PDB file of C-alpha atoms in Angstrom:
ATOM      1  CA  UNK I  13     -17.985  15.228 -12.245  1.00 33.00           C
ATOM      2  CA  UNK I  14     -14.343  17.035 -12.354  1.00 32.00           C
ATOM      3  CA  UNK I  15     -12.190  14.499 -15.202  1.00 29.00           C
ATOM      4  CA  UNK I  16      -8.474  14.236 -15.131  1.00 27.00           C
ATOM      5  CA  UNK I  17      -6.948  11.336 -17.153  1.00 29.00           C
ATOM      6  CA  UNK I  18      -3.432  10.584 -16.123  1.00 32.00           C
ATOM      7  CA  UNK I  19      -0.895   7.437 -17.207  1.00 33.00           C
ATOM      8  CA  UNK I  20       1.556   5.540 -15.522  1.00 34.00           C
ATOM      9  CA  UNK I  21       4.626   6.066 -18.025  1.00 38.00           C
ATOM     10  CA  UNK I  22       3.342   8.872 -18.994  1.00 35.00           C
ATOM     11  CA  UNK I  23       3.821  12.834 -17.428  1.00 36.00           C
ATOM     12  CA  UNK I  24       2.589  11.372 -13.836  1.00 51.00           C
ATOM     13  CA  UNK I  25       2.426   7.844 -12.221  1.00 79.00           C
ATOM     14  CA  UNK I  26      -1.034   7.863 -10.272  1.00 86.00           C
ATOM     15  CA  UNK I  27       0.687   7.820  -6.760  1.00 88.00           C
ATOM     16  CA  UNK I  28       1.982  11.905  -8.019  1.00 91.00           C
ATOM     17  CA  UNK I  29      -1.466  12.373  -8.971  1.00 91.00           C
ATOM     18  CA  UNK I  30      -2.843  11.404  -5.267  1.00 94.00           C
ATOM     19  CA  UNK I  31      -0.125  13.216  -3.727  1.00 95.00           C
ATOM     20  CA  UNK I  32      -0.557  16.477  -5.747  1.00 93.00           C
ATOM     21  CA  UNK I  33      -4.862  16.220  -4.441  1.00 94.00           C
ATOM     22  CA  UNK I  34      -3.662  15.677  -0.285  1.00 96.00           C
ATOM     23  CA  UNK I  35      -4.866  18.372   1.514  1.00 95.00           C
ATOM     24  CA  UNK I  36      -3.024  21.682   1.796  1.00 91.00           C
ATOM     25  CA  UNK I  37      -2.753  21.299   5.817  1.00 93.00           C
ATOM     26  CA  UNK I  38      -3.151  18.096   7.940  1.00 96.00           C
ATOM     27  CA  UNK I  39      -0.912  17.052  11.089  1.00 97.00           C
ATOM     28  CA  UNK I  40      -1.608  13.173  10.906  1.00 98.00           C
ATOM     29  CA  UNK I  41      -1.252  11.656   7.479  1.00 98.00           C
ATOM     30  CA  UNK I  42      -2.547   7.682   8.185  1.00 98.00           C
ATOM     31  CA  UNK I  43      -3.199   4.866   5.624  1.00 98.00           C
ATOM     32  CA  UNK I  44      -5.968   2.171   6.944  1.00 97.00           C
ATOM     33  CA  UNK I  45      -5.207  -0.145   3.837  1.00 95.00           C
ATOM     34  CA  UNK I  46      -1.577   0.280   3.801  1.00 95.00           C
ATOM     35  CA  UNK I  47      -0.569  -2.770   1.637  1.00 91.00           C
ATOM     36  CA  UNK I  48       2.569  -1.539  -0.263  1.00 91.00           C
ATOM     37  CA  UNK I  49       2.344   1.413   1.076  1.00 95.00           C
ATOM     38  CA  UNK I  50       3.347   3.042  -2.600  1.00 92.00           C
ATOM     39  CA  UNK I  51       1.890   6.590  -1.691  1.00 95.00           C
ATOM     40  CA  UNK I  52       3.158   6.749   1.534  1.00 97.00           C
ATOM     41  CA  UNK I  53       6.956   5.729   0.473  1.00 95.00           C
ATOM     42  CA  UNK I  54       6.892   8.707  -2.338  1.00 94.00           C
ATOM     43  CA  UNK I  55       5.341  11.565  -0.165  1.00 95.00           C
ATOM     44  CA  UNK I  56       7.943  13.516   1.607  1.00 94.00           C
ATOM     45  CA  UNK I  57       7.824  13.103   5.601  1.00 95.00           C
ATOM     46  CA  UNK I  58       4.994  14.282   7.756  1.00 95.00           C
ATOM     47  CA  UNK I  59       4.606  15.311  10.966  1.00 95.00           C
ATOM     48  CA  UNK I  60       2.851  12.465  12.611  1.00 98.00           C
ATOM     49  CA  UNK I  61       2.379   9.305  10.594  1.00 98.00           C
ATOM     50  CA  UNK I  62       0.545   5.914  11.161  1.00 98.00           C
ATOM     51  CA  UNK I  63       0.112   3.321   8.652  1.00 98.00           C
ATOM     52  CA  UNK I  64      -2.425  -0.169   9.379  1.00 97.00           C
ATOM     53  CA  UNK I  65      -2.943  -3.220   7.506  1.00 95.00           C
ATOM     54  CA  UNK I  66      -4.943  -6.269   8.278  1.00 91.00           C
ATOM     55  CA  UNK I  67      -2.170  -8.561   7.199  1.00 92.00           C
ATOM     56  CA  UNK I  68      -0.536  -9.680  10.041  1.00 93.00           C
ATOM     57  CA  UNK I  69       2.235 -10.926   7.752  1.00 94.00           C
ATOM     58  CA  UNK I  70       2.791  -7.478   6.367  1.00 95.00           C
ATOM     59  CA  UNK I  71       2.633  -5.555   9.260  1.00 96.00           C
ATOM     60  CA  UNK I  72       4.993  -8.201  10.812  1.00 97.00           C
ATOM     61  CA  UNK I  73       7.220  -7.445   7.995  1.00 97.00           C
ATOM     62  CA  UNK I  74       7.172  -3.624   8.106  1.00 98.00           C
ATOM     63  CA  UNK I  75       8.030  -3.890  12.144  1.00 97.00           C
ATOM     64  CA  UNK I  76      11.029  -6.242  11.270  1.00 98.00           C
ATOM     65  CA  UNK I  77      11.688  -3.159   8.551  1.00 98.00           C
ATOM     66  CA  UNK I  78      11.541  -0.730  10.875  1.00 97.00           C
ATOM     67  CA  UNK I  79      13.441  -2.296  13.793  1.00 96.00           C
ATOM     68  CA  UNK I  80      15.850  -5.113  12.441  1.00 96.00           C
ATOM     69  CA  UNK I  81      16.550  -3.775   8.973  1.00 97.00           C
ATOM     70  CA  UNK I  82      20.367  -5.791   9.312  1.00 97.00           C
ATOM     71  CA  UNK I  83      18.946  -8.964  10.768  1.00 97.00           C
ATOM     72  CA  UNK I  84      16.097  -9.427   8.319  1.00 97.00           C
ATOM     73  CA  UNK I  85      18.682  -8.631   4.922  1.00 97.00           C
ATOM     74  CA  UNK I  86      21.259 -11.204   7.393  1.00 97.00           C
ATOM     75  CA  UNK I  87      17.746 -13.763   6.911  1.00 96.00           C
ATOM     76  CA  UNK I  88      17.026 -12.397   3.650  1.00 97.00           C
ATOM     77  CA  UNK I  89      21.210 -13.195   2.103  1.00 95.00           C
ATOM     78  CA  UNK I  90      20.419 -16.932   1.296  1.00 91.00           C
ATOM     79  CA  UNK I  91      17.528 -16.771  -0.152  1.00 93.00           C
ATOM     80  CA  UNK I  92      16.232 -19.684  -2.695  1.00 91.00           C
ATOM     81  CA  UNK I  93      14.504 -18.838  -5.939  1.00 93.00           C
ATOM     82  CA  UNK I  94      13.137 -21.885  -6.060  1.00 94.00           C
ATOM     83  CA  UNK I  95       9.595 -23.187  -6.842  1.00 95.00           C
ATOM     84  CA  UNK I  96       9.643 -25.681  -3.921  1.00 96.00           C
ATOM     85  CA  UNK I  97      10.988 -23.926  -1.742  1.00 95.00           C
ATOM     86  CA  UNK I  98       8.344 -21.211  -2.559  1.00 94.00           C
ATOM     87  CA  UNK I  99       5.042 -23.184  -1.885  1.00 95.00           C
ATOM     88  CA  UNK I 100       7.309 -24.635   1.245  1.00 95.00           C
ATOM     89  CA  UNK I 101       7.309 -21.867   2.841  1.00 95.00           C
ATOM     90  CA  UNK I 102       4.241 -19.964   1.358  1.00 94.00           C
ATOM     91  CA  UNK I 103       2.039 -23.461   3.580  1.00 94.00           C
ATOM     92  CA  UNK I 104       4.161 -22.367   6.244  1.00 94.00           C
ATOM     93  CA  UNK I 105       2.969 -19.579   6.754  1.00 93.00           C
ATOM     94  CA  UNK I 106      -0.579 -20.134   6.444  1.00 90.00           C
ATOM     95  CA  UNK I 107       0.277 -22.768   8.775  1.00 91.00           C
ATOM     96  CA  UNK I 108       1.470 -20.753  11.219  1.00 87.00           C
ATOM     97  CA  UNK I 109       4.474 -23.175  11.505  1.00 86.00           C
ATOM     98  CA  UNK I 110       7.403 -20.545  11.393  1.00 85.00           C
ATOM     99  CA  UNK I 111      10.147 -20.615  14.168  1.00 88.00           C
ATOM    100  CA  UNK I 112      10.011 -16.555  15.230  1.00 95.00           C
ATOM    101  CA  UNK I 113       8.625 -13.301  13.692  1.00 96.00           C
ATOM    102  CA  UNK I 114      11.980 -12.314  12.170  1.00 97.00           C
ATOM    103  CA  UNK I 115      11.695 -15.567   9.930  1.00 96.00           C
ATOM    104  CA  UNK I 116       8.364 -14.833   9.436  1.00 96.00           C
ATOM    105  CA  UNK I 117       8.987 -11.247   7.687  1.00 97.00           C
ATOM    106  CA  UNK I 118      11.678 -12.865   5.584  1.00 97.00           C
ATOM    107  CA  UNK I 119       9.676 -15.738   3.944  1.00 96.00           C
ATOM    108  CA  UNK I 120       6.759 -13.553   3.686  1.00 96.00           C
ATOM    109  CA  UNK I 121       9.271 -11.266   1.673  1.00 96.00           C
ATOM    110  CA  UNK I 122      10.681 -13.420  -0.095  1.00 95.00           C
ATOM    111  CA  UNK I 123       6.706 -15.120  -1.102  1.00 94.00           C
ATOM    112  CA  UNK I 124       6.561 -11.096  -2.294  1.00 93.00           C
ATOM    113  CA  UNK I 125       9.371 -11.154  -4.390  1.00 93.00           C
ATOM    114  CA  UNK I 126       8.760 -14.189  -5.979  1.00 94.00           C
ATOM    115  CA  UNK I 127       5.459 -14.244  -6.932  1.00 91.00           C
ATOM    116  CA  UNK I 128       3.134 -13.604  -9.657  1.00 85.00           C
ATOM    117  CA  UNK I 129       1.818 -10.057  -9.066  1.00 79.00           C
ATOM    118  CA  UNK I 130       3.472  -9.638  -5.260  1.00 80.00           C
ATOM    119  CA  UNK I 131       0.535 -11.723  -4.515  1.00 83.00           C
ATOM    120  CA  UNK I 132       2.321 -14.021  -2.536  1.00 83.00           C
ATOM    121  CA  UNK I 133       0.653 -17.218  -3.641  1.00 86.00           C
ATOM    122  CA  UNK I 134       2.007 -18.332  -7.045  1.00 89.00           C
ATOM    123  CA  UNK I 135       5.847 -18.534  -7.943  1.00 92.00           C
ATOM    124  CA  UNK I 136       6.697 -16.155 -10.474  1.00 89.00           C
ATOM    125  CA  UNK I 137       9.459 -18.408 -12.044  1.00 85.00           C
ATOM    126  CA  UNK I 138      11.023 -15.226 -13.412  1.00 87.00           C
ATOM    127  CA  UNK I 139      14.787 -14.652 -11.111  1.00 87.00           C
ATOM    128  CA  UNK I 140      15.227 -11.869  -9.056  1.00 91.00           C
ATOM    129  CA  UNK I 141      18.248 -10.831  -7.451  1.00 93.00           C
ATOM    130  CA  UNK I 142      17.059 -10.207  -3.729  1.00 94.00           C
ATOM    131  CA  UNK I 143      20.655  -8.908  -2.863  1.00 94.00           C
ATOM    132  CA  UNK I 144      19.105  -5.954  -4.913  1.00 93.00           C
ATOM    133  CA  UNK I 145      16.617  -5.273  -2.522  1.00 94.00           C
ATOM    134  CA  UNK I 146      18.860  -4.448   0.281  1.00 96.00           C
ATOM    135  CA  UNK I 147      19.578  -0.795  -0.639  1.00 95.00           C
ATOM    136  CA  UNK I 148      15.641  -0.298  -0.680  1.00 94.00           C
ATOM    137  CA  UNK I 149      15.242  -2.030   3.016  1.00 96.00           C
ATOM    138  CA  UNK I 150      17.804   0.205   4.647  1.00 96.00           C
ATOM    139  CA  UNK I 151      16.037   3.183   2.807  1.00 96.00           C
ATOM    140  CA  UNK I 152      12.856   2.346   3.965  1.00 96.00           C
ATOM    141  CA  UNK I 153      14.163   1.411   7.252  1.00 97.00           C
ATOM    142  CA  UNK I 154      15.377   5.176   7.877  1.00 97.00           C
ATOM    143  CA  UNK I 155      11.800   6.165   6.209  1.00 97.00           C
ATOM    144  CA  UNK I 156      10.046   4.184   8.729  1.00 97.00           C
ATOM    145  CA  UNK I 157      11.740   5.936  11.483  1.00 95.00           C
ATOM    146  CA  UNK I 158       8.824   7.150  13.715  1.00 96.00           C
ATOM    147  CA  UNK I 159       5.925   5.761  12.237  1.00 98.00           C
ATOM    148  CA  UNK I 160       3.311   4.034  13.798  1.00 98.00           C
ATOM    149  CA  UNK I 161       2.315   0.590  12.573  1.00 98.00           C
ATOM    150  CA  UNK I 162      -0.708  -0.903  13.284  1.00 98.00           C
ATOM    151  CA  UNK I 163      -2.415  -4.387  12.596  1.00 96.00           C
ATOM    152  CA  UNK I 164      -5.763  -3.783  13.144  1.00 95.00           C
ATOM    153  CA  UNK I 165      -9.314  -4.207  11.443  1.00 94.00           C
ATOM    154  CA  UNK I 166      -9.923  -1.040   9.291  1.00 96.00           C
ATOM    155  CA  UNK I 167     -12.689   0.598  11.163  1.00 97.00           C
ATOM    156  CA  UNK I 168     -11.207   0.193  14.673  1.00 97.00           C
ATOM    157  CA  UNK I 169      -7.896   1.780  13.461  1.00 98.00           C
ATOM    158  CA  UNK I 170      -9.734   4.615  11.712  1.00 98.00           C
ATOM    159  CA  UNK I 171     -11.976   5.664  14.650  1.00 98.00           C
ATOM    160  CA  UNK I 172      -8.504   5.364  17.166  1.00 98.00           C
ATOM    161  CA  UNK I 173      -6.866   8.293  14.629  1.00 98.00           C
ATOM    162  CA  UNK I 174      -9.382  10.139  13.555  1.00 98.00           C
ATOM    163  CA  UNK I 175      -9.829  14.029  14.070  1.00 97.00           C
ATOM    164  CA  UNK I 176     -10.120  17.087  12.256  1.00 96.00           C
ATOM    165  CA  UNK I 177      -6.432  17.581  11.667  1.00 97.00           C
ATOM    166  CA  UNK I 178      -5.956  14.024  10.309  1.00 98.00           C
ATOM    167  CA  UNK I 179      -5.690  12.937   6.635  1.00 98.00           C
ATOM    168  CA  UNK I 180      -6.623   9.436   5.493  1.00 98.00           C
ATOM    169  CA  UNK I 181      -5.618   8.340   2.554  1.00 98.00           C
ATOM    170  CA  UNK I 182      -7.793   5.010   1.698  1.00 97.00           C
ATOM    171  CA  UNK I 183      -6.548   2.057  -0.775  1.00 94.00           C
ATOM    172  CA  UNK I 184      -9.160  -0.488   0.175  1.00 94.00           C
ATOM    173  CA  UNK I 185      -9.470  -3.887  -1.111  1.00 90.00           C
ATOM    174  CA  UNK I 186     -11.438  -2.690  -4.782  1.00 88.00           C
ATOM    175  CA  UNK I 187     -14.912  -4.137  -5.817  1.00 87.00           C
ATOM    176  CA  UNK I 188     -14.876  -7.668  -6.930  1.00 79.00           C
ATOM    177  CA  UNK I 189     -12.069  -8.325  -5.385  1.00 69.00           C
ATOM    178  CA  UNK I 190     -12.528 -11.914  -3.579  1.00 52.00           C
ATOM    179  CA  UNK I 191     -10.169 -12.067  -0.778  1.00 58.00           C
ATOM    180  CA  UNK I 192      -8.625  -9.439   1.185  1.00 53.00           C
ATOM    181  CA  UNK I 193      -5.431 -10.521   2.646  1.00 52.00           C
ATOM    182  CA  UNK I 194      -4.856 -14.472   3.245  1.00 57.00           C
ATOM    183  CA  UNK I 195      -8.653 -15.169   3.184  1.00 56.00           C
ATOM    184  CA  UNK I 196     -10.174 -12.695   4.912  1.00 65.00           C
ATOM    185  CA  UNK I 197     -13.627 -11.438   2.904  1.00 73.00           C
ATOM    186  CA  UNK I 198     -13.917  -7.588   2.294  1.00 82.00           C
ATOM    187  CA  UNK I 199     -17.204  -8.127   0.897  1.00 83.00           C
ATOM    188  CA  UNK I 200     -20.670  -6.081   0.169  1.00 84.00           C
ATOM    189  CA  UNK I 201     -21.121  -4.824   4.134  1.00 90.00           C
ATOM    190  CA  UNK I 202     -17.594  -4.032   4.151  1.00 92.00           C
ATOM    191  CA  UNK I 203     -17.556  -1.425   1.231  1.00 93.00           C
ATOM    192  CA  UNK I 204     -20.820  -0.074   2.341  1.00 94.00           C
ATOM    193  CA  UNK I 205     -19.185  -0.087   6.253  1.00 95.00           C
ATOM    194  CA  UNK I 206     -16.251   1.805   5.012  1.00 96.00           C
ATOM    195  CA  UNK I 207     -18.051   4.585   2.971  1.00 95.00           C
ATOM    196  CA  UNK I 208     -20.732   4.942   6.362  1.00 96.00           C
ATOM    197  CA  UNK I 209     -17.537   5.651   8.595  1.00 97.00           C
ATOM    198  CA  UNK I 210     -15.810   7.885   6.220  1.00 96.00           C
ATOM    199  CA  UNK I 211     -19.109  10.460   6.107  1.00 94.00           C
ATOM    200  CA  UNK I 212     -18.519  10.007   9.951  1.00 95.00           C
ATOM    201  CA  UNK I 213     -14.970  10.890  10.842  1.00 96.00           C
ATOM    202  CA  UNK I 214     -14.000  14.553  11.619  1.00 97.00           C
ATOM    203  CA  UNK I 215     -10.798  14.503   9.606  1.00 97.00           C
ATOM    204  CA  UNK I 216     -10.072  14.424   5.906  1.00 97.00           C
ATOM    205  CA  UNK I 217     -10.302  11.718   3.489  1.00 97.00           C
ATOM    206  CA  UNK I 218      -8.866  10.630  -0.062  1.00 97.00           C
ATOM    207  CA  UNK I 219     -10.307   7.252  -1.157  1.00 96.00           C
ATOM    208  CA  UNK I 220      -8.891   5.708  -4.870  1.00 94.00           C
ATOM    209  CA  UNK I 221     -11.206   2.505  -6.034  1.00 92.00           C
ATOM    210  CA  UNK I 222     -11.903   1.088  -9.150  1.00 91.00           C
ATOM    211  CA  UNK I 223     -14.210   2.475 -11.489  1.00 92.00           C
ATOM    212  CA  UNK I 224     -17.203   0.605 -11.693  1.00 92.00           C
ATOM    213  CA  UNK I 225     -20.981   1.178 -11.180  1.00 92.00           C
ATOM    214  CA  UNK I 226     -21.360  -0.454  -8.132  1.00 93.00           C
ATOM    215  CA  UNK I 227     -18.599   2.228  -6.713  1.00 92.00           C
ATOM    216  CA  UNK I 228     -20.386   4.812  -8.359  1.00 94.00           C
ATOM    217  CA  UNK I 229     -23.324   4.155  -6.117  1.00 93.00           C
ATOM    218  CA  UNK I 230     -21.578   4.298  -3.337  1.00 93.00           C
ATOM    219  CA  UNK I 231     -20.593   7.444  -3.599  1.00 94.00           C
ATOM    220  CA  UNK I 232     -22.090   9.653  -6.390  1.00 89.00           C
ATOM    221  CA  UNK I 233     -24.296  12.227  -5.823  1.00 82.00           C
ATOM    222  CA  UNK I 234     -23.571  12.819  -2.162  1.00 82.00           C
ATOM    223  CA  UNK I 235     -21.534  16.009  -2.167  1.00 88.00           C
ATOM    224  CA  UNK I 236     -18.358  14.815  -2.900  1.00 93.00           C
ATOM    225  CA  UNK I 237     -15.438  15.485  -5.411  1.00 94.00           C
ATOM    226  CA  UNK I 238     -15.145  12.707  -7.365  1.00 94.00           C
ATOM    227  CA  UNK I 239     -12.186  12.290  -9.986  1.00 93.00           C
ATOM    228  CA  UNK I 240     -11.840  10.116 -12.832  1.00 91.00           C
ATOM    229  CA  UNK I 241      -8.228   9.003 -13.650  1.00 89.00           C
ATOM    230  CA  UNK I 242      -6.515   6.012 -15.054  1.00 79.00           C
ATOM    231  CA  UNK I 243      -3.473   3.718 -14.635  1.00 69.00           C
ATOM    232  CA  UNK I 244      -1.249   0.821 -16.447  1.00 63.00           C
ATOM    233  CA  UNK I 245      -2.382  -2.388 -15.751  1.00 50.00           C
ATOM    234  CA  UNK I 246       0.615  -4.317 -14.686  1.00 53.00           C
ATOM    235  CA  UNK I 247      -0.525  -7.809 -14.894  1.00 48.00           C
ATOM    236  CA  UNK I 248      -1.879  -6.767 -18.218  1.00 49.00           C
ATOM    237  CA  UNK I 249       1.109  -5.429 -19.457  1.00 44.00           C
ATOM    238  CA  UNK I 250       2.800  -8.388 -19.724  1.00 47.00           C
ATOM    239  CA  UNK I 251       0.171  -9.612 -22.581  1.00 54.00           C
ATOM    240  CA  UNK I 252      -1.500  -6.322 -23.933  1.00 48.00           C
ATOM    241  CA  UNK I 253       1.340  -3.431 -23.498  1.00 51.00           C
ATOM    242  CA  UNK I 254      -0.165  -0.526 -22.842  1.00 51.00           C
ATOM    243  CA  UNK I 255      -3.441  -1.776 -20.903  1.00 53.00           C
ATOM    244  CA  UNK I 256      -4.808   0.648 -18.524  1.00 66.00           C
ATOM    245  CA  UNK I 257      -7.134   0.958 -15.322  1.00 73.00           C
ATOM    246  CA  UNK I 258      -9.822   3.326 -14.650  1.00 87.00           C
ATOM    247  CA  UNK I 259     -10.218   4.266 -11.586  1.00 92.00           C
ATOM    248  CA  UNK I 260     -11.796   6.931  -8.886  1.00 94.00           C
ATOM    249  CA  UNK I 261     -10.517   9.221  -6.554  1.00 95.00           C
ATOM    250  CA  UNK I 262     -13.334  10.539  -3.801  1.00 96.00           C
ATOM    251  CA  UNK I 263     -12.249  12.921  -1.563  1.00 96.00           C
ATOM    252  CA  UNK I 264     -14.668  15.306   1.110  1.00 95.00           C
ATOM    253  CA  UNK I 265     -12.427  18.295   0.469  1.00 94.00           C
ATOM    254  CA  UNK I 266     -11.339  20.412  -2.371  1.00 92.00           C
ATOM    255  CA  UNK I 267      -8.657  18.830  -3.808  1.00 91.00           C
ATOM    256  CA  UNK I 268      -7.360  21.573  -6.277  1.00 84.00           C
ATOM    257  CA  UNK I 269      -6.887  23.750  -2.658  1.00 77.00           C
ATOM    258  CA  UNK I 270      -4.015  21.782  -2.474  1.00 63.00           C
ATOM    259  CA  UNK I 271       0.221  22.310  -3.242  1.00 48.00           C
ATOM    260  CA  UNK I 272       2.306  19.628  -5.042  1.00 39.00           C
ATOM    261  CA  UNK I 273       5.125  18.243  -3.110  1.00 41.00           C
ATOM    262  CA  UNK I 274       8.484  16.495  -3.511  1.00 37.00           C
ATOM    263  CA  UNK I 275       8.777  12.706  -4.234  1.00 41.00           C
ATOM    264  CA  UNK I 276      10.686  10.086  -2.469  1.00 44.00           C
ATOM    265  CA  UNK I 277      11.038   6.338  -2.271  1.00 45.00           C
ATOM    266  CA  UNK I 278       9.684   2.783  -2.489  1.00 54.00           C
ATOM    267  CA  UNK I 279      10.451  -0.352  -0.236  1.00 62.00           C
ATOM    268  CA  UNK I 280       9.295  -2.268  -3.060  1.00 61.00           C
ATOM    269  CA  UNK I 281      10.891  -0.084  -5.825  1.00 54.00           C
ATOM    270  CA  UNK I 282      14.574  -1.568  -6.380  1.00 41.00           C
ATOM    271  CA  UNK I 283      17.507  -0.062  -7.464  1.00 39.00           C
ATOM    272  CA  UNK I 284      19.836   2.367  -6.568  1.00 37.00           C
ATOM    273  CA  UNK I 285      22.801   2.464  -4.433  1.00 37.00           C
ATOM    274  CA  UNK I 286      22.616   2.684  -0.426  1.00 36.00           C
ATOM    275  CA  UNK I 287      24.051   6.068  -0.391  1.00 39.00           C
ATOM    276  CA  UNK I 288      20.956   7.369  -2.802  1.00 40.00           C
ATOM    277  CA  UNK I 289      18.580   5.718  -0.593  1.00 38.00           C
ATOM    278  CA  UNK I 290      20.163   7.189   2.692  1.00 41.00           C
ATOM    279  CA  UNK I 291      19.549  10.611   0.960  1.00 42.00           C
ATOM    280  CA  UNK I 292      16.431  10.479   0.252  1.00 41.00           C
ATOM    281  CA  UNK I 293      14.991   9.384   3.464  1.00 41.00           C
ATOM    282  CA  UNK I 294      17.103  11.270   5.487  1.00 40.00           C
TER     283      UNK I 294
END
């Protein structure tokens, strides 16, 4: 097995690593397990770009992003850091008792900002400034120009894209993981699923998952590169600084036949004034 051992704080977050191991040609560049979408936001813009995610909150969100960028930072201005309002509108939600989808996106960003871990369940109780975030919106707003968003179950959106000039990059929901996304189960049959399609598809494929031996299983010994790299643990850090996180990245191609590429932006990452952001996405 090929080792490469690289830190988050260090010479290279992970999400460089990934990028520098993408495949030296590919004309779709899609994400089935989008989440955060923290590769996609640093990579520099591709031809053709789709990104899914079973959340129907998130990809709710991202659409309101993408289309209504003023309206949702117009919802997002008043904002309450507030512990009550917090589970208020987090049972809300998973009631499905929210007036429209632009209200929608902003308490389910909001529940992101002001949680424990972006997890969206408990309140974080720390502040944040969501006025912050607004330079990061627009940026991603302009980023999101063009791309497709899907919400869709993983396997349907993968066999709609797929062909041999598309590049998947794969974040799944990791082993031992209990829920995936507001109670849905990404269990046994679904890790097993998702490595039978991906020795199925005609296109490329980067995978990253937690290092463990029921992974290992999975995919060892069947003829592809497998590397073994590590990251900061961020929940960690605020108890044990300096905890990492092994993990894997399985690929069916080469991934040293590859060329590094120039980094970009976060919708997540704040900071920064509009102008920077406007630069970087444009």
């Amino acid at each position: 097995m090929n080792s490469f051992m690289s830190w988050v704080g260090g010479k290279m977050k992970l999400r460089d690593v990934i990028i520098e191991r993408f495949p030296a040609s590919f004309e779709t560049y899609a994400e089935p397990f989008c989440g955060a979408a923290w590769v996609f936001f640093r990579k520099p813009r591709g031809k053709i770009e789709v990104l899914n995610d079973m959340n129907n909150n998130l990809a709710n969100l991202y659409w309101h992003v993408q289309e209504n960028a003023d309206a949702l930072q117009d919802r997002l201005r008043y904002a309450v850091d507030c512990e009550a309002v917090f589970y208020r509108i987090r049972d809300m939600l998973k009631s499905g008792e929210t007036p429209d989808d632009l209200t929608r996106a902003a308490w389910y960003y909001q529940l992101l900002r002001f949680s424990y871990g972006s997890k969206a369940s408990s309140y974080n109780g720390r502040g944040h400034d969501i006025w912050r975030d607004f330079p990061a919106i627009t940026g991603a707003h302009h980023r999101l120009r063009g791309v497709g968003i899907h919400n869709k179950e993983f396997e349907h959106f993968i066999r709609l894209v797929d062909a041999d000039d598309t590049f998947f990059y794969c974040d799944p929901p990791y082993w031992g993981t209990e829920d995936y996304y507001d109670g849905v189960k990404f269990e046994m049959p679904d890790h097993t699923r998702l490595r039978d399609l991906l020795f199925s598809i005609d296109g490329y494929f980067l995978l990253s998952y937690n290092d463990c031996p029921e992974v290992r299983d999975l995919y060892e010994n069947r003829g592809l590169f497998i590397e073994e790299v590590s990251r900061l643990d961020n929940l960690r850090q605020f108890s044990v600084a300096g905890s990492t996180y092994p993990e894997l990245l399985i690929s069916n191609y080469d991934p040293k036949e590859n060329g590094a590429t120039p980094l970009q932006m976060g919708l997540f990452e704040m900071g920064g004034t509009m102008h920077e952001y406007e630069n970087r996405t444009n």
